[in-house]
mmCIF file with all atom_site columns, C-alpha atoms in Angstrom:
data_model
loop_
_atom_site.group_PDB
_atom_site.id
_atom_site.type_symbol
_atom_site.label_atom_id
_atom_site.label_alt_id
_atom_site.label_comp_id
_atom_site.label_asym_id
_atom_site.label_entity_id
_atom_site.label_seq_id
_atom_site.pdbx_PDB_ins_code
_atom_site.Cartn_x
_atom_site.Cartn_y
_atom_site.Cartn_z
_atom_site.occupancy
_atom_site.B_iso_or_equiv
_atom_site.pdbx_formal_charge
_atom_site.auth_seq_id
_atom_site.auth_comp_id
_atom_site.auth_asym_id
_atom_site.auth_atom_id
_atom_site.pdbx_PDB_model_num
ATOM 1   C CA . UNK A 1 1   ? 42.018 241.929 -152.870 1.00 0.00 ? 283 UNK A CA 1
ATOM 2   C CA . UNK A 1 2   ? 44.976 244.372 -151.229 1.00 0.00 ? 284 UNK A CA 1
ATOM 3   C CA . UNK A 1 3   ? 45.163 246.832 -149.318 1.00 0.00 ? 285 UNK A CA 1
ATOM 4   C CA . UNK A 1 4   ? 46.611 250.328 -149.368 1.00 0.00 ? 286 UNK A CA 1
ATOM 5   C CA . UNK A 1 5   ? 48.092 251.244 -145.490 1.00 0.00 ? 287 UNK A CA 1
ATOM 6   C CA . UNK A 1 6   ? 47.031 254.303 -143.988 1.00 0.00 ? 288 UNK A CA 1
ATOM 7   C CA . UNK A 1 7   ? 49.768 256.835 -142.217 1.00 0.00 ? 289 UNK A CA 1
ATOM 8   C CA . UNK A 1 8   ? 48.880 255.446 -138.948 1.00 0.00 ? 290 UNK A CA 1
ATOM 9   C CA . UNK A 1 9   ? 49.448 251.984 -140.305 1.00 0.00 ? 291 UNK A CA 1
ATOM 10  C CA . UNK A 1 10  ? 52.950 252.660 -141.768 1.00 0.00 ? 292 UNK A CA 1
ATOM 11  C CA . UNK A 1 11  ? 54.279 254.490 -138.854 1.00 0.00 ? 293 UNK A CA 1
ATOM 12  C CA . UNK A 1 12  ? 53.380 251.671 -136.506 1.00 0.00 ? 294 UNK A CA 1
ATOM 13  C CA . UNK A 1 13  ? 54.921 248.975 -138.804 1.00 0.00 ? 295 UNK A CA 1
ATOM 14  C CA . UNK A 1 14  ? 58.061 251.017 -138.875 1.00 0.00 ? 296 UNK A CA 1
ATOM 15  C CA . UNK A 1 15  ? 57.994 251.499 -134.920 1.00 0.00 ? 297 UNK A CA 1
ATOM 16  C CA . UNK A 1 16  ? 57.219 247.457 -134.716 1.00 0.00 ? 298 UNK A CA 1
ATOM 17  C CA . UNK A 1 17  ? 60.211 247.171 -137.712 1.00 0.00 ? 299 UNK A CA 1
ATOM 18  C CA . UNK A 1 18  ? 62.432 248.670 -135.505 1.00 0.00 ? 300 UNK A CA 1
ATOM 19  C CA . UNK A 1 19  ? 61.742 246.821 -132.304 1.00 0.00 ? 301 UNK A CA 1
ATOM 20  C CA . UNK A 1 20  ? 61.791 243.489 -134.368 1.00 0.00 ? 302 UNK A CA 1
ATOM 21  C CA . UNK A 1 21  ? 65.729 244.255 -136.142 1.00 0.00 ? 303 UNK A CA 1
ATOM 22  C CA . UNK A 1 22  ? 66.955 245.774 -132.353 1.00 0.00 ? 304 UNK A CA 1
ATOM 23  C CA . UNK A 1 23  ? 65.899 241.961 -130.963 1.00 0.00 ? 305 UNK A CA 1
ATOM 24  C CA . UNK A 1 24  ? 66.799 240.050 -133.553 1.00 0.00 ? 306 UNK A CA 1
ATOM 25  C CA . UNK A 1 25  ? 70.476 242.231 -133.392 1.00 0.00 ? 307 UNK A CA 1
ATOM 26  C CA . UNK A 1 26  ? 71.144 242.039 -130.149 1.00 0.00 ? 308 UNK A CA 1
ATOM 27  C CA . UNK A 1 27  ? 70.381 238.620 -129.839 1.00 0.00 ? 309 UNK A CA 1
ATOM 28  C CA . UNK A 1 28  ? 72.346 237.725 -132.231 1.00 0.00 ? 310 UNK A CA 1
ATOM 29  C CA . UNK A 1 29  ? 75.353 239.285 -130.689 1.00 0.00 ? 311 UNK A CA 1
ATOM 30  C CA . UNK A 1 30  ? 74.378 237.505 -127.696 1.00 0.00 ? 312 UNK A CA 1
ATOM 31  C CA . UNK A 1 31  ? 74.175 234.135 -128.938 1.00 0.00 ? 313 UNK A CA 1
ATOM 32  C CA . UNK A 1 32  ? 77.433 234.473 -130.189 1.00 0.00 ? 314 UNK A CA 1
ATOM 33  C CA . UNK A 1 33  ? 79.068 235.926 -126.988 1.00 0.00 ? 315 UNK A CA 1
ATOM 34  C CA . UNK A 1 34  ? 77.385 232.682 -125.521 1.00 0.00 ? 316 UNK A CA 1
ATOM 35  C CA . UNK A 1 35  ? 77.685 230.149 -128.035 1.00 0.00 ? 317 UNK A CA 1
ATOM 36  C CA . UNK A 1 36  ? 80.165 227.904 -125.478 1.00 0.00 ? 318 UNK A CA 1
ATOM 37  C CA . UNK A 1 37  ? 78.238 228.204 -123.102 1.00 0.00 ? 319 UNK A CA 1
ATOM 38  C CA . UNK A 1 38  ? 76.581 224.624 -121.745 1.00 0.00 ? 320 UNK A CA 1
ATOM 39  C CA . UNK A 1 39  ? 74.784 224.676 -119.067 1.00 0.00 ? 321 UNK A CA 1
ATOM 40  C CA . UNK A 1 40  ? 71.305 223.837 -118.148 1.00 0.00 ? 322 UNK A CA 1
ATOM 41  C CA . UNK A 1 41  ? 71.221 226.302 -115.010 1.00 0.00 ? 323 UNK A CA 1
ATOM 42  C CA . UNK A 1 42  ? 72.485 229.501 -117.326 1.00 0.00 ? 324 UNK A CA 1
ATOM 43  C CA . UNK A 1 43  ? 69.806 228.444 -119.804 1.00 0.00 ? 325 UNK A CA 1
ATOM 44  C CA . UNK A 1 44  ? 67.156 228.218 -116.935 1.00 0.00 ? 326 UNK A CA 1
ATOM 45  C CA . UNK A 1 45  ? 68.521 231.492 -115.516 1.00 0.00 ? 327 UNK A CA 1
ATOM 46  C CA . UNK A 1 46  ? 68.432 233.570 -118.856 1.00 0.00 ? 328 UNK A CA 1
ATOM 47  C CA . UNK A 1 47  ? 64.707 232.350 -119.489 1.00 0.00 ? 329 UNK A CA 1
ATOM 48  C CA . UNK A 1 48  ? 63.516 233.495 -116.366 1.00 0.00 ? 330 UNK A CA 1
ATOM 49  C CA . UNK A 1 49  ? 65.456 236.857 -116.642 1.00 0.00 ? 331 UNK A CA 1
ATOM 50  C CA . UNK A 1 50  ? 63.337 237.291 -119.655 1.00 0.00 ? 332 UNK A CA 1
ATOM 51  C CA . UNK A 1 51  ? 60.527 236.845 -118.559 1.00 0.00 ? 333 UNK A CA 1
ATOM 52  C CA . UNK A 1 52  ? 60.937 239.492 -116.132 1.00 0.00 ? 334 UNK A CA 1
ATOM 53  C CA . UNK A 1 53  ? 61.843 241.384 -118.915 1.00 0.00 ? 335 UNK A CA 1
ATOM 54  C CA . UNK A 1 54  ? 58.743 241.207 -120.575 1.00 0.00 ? 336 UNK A CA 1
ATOM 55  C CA . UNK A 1 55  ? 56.827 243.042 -117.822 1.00 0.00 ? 337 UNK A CA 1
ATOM 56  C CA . UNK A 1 56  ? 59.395 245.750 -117.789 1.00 0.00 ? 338 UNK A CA 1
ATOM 57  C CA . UNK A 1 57  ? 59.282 246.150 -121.831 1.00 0.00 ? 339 UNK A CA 1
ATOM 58  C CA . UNK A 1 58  ? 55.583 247.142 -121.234 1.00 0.00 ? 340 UNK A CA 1
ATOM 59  C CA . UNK A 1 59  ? 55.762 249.229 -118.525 1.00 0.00 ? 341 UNK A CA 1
ATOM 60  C CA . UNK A 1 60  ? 58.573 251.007 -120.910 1.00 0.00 ? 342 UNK A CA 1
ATOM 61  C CA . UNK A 1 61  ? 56.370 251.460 -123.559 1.00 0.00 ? 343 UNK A CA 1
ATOM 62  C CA . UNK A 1 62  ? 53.957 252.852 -121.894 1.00 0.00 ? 344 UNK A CA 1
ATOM 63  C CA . UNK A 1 63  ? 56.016 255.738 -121.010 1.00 0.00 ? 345 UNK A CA 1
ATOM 64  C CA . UNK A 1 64  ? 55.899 256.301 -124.809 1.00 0.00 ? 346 UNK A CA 1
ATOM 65  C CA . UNK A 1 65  ? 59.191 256.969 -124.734 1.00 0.00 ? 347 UNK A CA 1
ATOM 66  C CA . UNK A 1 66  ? 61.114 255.798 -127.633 1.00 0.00 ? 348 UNK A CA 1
ATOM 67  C CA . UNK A 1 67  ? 64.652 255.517 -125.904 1.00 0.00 ? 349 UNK A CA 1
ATOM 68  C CA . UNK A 1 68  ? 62.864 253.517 -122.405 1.00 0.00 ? 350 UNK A CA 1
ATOM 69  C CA . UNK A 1 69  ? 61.238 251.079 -125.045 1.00 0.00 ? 351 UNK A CA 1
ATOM 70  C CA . UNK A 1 70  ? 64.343 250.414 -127.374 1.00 0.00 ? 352 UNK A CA 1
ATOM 71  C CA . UNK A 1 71  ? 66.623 249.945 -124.578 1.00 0.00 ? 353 UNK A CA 1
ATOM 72  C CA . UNK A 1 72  ? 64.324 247.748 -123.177 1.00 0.00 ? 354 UNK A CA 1
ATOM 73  C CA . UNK A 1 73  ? 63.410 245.773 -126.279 1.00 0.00 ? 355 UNK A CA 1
ATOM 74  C CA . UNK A 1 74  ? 67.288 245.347 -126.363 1.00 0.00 ? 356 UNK A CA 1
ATOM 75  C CA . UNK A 1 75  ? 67.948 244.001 -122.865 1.00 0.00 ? 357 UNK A CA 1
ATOM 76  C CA . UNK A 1 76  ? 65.251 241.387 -124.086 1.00 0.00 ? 358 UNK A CA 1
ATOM 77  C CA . UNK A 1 77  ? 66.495 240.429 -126.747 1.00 0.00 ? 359 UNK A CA 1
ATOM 78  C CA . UNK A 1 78  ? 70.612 239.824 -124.994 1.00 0.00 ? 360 UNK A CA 1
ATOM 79  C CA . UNK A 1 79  ? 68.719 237.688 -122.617 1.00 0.00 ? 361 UNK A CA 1
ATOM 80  C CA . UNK A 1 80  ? 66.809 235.556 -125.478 1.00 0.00 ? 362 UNK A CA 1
ATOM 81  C CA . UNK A 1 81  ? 70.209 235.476 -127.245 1.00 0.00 ? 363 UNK A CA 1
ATOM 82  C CA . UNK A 1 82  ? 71.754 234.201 -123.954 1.00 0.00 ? 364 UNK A CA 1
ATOM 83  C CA . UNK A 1 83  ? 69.256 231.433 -123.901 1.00 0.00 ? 365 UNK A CA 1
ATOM 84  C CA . UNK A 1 84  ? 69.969 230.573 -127.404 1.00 0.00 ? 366 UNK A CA 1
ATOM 85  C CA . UNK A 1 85  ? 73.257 230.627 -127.592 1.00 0.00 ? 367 UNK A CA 1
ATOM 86  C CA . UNK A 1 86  ? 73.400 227.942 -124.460 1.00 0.00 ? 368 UNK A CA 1
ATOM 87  C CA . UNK A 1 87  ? 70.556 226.067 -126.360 1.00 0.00 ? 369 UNK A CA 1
ATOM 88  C CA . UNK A 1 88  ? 71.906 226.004 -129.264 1.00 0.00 ? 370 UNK A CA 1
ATOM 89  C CA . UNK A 1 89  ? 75.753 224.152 -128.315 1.00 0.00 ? 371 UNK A CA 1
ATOM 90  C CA . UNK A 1 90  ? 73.296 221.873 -126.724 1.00 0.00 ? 372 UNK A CA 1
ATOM 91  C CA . UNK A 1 91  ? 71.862 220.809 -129.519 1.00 0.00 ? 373 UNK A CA 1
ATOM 92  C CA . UNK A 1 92  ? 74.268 220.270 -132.087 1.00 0.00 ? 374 UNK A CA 1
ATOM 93  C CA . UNK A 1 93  ? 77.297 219.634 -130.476 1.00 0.00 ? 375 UNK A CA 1
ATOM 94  C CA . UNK A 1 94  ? 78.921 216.675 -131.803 1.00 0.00 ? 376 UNK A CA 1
ATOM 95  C CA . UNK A 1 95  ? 77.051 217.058 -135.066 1.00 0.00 ? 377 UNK A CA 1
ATOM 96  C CA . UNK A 1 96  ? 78.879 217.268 -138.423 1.00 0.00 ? 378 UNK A CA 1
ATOM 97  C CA . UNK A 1 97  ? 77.113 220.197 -139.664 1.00 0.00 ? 379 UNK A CA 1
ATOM 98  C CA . UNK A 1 98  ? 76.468 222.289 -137.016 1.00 0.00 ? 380 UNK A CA 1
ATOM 99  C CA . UNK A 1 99  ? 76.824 225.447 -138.566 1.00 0.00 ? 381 UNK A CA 1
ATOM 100 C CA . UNK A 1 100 ? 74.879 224.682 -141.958 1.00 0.00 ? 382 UNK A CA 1
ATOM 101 C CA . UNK A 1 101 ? 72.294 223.935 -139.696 1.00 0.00 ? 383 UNK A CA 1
ATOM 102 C CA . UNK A 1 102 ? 72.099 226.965 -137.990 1.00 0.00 ? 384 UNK A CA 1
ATOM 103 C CA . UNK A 1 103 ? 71.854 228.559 -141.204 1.00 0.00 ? 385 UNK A CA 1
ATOM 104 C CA . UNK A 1 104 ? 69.168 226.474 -142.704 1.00 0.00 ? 386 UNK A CA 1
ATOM 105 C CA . UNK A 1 105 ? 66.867 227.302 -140.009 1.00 0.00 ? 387 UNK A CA 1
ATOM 106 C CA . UNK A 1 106 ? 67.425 230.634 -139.853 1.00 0.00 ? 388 UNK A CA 1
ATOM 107 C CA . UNK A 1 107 ? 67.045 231.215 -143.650 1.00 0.00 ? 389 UNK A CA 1
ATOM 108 C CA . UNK A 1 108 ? 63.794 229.029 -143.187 1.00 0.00 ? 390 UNK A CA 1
ATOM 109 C CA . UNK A 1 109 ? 62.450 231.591 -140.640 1.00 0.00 ? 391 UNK A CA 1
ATOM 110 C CA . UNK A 1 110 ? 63.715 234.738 -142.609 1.00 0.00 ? 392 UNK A CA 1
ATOM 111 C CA . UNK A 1 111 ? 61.344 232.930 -145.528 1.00 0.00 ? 393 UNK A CA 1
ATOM 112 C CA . UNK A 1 112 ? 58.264 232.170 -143.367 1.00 0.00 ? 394 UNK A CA 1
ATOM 113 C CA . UNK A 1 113 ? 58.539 235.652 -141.885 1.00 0.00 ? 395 UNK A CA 1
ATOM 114 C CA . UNK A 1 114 ? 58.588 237.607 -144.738 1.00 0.00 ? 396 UNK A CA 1
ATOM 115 C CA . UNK A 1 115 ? 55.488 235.720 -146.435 1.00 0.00 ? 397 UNK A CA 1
ATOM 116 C CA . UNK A 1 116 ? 53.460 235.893 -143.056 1.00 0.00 ? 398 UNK A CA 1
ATOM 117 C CA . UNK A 1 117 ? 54.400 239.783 -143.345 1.00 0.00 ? 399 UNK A CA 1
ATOM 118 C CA . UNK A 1 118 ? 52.883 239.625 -146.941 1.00 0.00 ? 400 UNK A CA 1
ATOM 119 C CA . UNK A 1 119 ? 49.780 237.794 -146.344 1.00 0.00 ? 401 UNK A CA 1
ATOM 120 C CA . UNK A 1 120 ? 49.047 239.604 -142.506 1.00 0.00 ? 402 UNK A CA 1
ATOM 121 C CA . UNK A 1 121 ? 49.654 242.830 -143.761 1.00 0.00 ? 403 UNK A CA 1
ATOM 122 C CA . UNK A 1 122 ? 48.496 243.370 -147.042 1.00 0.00 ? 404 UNK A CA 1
ATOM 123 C CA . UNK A 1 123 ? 46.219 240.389 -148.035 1.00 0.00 ? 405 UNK A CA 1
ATOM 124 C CA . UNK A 1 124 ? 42.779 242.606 -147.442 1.00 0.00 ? 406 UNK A CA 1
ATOM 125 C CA . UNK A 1 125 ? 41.820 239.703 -144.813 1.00 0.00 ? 407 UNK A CA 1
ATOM 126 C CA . UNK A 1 126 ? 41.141 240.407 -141.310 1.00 0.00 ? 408 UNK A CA 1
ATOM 127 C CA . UNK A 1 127 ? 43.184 237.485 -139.274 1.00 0.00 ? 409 UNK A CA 1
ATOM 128 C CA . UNK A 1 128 ? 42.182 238.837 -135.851 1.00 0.00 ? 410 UNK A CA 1
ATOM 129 C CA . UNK A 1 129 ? 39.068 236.548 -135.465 1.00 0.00 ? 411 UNK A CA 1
ATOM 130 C CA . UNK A 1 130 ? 42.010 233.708 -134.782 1.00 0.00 ? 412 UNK A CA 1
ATOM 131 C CA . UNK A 1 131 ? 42.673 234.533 -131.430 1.00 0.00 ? 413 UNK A CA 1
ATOM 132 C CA . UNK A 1 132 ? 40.471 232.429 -129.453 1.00 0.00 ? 414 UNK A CA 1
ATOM 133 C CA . UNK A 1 133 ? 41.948 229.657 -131.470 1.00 0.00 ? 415 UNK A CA 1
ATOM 134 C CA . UNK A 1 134 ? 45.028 230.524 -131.463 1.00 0.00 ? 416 UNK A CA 1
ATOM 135 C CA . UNK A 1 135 ? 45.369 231.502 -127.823 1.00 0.00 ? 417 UNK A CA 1
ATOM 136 C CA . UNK A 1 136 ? 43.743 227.638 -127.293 1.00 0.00 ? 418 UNK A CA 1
ATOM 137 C CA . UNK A 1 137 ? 45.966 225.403 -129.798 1.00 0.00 ? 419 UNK A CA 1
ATOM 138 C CA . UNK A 1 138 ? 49.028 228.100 -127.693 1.00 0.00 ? 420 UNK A CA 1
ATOM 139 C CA . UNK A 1 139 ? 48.139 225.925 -124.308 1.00 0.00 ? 421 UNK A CA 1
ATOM 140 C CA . UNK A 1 140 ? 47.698 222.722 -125.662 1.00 0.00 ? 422 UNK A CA 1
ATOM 141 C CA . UNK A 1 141 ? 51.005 223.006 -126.969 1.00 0.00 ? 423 UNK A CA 1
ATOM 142 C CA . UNK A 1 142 ? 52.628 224.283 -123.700 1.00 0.00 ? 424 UNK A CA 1
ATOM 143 C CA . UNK A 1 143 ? 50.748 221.435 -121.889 1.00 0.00 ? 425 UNK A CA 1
ATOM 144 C CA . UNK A 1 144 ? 52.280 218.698 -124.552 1.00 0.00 ? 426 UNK A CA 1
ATOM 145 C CA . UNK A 1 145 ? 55.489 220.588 -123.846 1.00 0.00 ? 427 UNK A CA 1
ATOM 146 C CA . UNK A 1 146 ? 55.711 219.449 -119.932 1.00 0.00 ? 428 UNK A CA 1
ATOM 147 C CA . UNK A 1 147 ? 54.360 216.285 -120.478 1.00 0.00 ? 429 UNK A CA 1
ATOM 148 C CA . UNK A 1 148 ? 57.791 216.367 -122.797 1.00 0.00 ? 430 UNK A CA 1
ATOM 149 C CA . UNK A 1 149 ? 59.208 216.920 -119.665 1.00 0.00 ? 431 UNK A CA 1
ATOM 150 C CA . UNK A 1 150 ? 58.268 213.280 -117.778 1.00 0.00 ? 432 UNK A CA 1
ATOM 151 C CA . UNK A 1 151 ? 56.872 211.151 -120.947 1.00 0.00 ? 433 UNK A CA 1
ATOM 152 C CA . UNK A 1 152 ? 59.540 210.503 -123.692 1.00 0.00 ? 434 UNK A CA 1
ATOM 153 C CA . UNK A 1 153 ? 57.811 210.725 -127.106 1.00 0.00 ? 435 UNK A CA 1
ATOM 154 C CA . UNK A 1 154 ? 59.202 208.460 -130.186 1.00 0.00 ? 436 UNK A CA 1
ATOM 155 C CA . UNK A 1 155 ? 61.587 210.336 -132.528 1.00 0.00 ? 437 UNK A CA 1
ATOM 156 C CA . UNK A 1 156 ? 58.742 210.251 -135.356 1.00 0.00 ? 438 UNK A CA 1
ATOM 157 C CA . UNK A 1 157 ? 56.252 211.800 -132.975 1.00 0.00 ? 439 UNK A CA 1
ATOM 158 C CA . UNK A 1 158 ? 58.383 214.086 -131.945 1.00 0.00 ? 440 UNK A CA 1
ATOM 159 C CA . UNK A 1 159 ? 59.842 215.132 -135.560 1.00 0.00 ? 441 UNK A CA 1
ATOM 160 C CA . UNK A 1 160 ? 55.945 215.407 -136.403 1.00 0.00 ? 442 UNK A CA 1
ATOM 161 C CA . UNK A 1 161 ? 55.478 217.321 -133.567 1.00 0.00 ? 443 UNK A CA 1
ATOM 162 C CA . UNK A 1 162 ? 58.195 219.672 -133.875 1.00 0.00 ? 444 UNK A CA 1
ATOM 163 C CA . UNK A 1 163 ? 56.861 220.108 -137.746 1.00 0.00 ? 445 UNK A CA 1
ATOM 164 C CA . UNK A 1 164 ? 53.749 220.711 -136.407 1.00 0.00 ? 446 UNK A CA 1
ATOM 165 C CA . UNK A 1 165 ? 54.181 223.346 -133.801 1.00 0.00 ? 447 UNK A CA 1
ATOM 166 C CA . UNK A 1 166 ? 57.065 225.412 -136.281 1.00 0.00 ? 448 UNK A CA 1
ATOM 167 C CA . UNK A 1 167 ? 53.953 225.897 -138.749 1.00 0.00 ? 449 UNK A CA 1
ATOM 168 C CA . UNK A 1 168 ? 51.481 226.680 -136.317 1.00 0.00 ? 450 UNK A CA 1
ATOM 169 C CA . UNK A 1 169 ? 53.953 229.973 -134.906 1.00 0.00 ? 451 UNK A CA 1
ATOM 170 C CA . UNK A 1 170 ? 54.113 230.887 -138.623 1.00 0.00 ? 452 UNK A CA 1
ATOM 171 C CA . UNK A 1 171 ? 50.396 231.172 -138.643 1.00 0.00 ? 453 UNK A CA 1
ATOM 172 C CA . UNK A 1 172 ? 50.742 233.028 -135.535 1.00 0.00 ? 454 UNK A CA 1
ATOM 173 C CA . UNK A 1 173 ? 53.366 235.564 -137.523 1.00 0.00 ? 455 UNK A CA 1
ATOM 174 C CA . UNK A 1 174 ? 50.586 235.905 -139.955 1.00 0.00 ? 456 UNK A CA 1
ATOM 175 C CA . UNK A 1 175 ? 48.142 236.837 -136.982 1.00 0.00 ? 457 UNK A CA 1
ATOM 176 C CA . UNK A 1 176 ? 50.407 238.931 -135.482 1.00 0.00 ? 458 UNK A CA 1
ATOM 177 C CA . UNK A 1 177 ? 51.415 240.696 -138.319 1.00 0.00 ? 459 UNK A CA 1
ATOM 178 C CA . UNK A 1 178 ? 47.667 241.307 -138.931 1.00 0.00 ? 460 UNK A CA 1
ATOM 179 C CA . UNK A 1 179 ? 47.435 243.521 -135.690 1.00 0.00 ? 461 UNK A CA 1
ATOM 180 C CA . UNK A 1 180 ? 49.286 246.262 -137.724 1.00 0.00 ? 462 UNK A CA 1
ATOM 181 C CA . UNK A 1 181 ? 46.651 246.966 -139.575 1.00 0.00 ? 463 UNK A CA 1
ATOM 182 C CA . UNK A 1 182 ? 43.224 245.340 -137.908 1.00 0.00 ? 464 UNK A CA 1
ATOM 183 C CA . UNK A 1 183 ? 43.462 245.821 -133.924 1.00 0.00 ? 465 UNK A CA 1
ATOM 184 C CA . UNK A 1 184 ? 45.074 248.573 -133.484 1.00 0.00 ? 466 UNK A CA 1
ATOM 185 C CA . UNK A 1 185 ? 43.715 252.281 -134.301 1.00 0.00 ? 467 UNK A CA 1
ATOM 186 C CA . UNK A 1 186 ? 46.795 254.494 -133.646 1.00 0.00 ? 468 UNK A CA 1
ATOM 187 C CA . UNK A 1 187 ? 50.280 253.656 -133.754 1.00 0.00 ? 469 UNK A CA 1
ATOM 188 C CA . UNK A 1 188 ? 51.680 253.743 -129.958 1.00 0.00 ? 470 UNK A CA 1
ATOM 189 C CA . UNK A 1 189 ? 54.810 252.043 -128.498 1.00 0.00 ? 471 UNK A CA 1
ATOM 190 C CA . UNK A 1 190 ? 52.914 249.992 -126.491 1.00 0.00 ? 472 UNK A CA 1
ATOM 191 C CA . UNK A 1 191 ? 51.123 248.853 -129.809 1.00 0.00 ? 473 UNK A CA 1
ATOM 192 C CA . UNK A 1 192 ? 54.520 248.108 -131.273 1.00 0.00 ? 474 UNK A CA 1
ATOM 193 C CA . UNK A 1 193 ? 55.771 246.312 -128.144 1.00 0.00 ? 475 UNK A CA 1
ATOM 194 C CA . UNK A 1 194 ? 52.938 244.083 -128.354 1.00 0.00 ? 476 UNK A CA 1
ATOM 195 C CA . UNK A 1 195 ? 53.869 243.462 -132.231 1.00 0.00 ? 477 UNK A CA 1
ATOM 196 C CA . UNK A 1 196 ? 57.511 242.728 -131.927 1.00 0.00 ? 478 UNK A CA 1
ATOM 197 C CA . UNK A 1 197 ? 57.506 241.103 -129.186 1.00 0.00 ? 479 UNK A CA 1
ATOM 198 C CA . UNK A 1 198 ? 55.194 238.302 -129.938 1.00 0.00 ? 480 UNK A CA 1
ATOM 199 C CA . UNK A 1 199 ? 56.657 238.532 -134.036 1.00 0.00 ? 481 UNK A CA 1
ATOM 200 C CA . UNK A 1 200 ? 60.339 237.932 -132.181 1.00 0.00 ? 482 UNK A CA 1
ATOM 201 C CA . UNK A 1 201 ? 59.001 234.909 -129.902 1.00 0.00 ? 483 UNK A CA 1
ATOM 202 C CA . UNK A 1 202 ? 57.087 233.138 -132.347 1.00 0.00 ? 484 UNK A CA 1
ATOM 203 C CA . UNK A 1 203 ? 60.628 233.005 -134.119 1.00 0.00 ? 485 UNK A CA 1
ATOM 204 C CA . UNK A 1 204 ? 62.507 231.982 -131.463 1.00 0.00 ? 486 UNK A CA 1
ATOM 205 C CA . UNK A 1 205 ? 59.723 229.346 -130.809 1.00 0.00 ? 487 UNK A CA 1
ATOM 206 C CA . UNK A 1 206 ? 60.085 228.131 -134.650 1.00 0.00 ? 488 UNK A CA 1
ATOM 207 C CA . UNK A 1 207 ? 64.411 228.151 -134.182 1.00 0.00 ? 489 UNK A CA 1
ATOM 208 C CA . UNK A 1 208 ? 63.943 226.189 -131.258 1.00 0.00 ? 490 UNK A CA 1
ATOM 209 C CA . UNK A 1 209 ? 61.684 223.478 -132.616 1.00 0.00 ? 491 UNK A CA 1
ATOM 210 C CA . UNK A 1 210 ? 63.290 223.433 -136.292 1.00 0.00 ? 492 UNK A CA 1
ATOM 211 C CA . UNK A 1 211 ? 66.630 223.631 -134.992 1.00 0.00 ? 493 UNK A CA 1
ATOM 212 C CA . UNK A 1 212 ? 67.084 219.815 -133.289 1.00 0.00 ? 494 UNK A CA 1
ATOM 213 C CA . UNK A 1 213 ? 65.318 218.395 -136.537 1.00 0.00 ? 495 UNK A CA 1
ATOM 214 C CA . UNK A 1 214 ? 67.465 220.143 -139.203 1.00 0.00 ? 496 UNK A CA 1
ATOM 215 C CA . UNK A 1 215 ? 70.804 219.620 -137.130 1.00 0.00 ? 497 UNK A CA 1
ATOM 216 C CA . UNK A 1 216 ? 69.688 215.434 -137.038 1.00 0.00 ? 498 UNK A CA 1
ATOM 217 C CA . UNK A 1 217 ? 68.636 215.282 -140.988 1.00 0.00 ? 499 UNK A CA 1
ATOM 218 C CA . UNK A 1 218 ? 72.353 216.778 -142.028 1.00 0.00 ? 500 UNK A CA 1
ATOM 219 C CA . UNK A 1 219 ? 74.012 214.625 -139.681 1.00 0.00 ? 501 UNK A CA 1
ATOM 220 C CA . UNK A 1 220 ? 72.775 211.972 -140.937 1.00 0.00 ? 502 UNK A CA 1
#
């Protein structure tokens, strides 16, 4: 069973649409201004910068101000790009097929996002009763991620793992791409912050865990 979007509905998804392609573009760009770029205390740096910048995204949107939000959005996503950039010389320098790589994932994401987008927006289903769930499976994984930190997991495990956690953040795209059309009432930039946002992290969450596995397969 579909379902036919309301006005409300449409203009929010464009407003989120727009957020989404000003991220993704800029961090682009800035993953390319900082492809050479190796060094654990930029990528550290960049992270935390953007995590400041999600506070200040908010308190932009709630200005409902289109050109606050946007620029904001955009400062987000150069710092994310930063961090990428960095990360990704990290991992797959030395490897034959660095760039192929690079593309593979990406094109893999580009996929998963667009059928997320089809099934969250216009299956008929309500997805928001996943939250709790969600928001639970979301720590354990950030809790496995610092034991990462001291505890070195096998290559299998962590191949599994990385499998694993890239197809729970397309679920979450699902989820999130739900909100469009099941939380929220009215379409508001701080609605569409929330959207983007989370749609342009669980990306960079999949790149990041795809990314190290892909480069590894082609190399060898």
């Amino acid at each position: 069973r579909g379902r036919k979007m309301e006005s409300y509905q449409i203009e929010l998804l464009n407003m989120v649409l727009t957020l989404l392609f000003v991220q993704l573009g800029a961090a682009t760009m800035s993953a390319y201004l900082f492809r050479n770029v190796e060094s654990m205390a930029f990528m550290i740096g960049s992270f935390i910068i953007s995590i400041a910048l999600i506070f200040i995204c908010f308190a932009a949107a709630r200005t409902e101000n289109a050109m606050n939000v946007i620029s904001m959005i955009a400062l987000f996503g150069v710092s994310n790009g930063a961090t990428l950039g960095s990360f990704t010389l990290m991992v797959t320098r030395g490897k034959k097929r660095a760039t192929e790589a690079v593309f593979l994932t990406l094109g893999i994401i580009a996929f998963g996002t667009f059928v997320a987008a089809m099934v969250g927006l216009f299956s008929g289903y309500n997805f928001q009763g996943w939250g709790t769930t969600m928001f639970v499976i979301l720590l354990g994984i950030i809790a496995i991620s610092l034991i990462g930190i001291f505890v070195k997991f096998g290559k299998v495990m962590e191949v599994m793992m990385g499998l694993g956690i890239s197809l729970f953040f397309f679920l979450y795209m699902i989820y999130d791409f739900n909100k469009a059309v099941d939380q929220y009432k009215t379409a508001s930039w701080t609605a569409a912050v929330d959207i983007a946002m989370n749609l342009f992290l669980d990306m960079l969450n999949i790149f990041v865990r795809l990314l190290p596995i892909i480069a590894d397969a082609m190399d060898s």
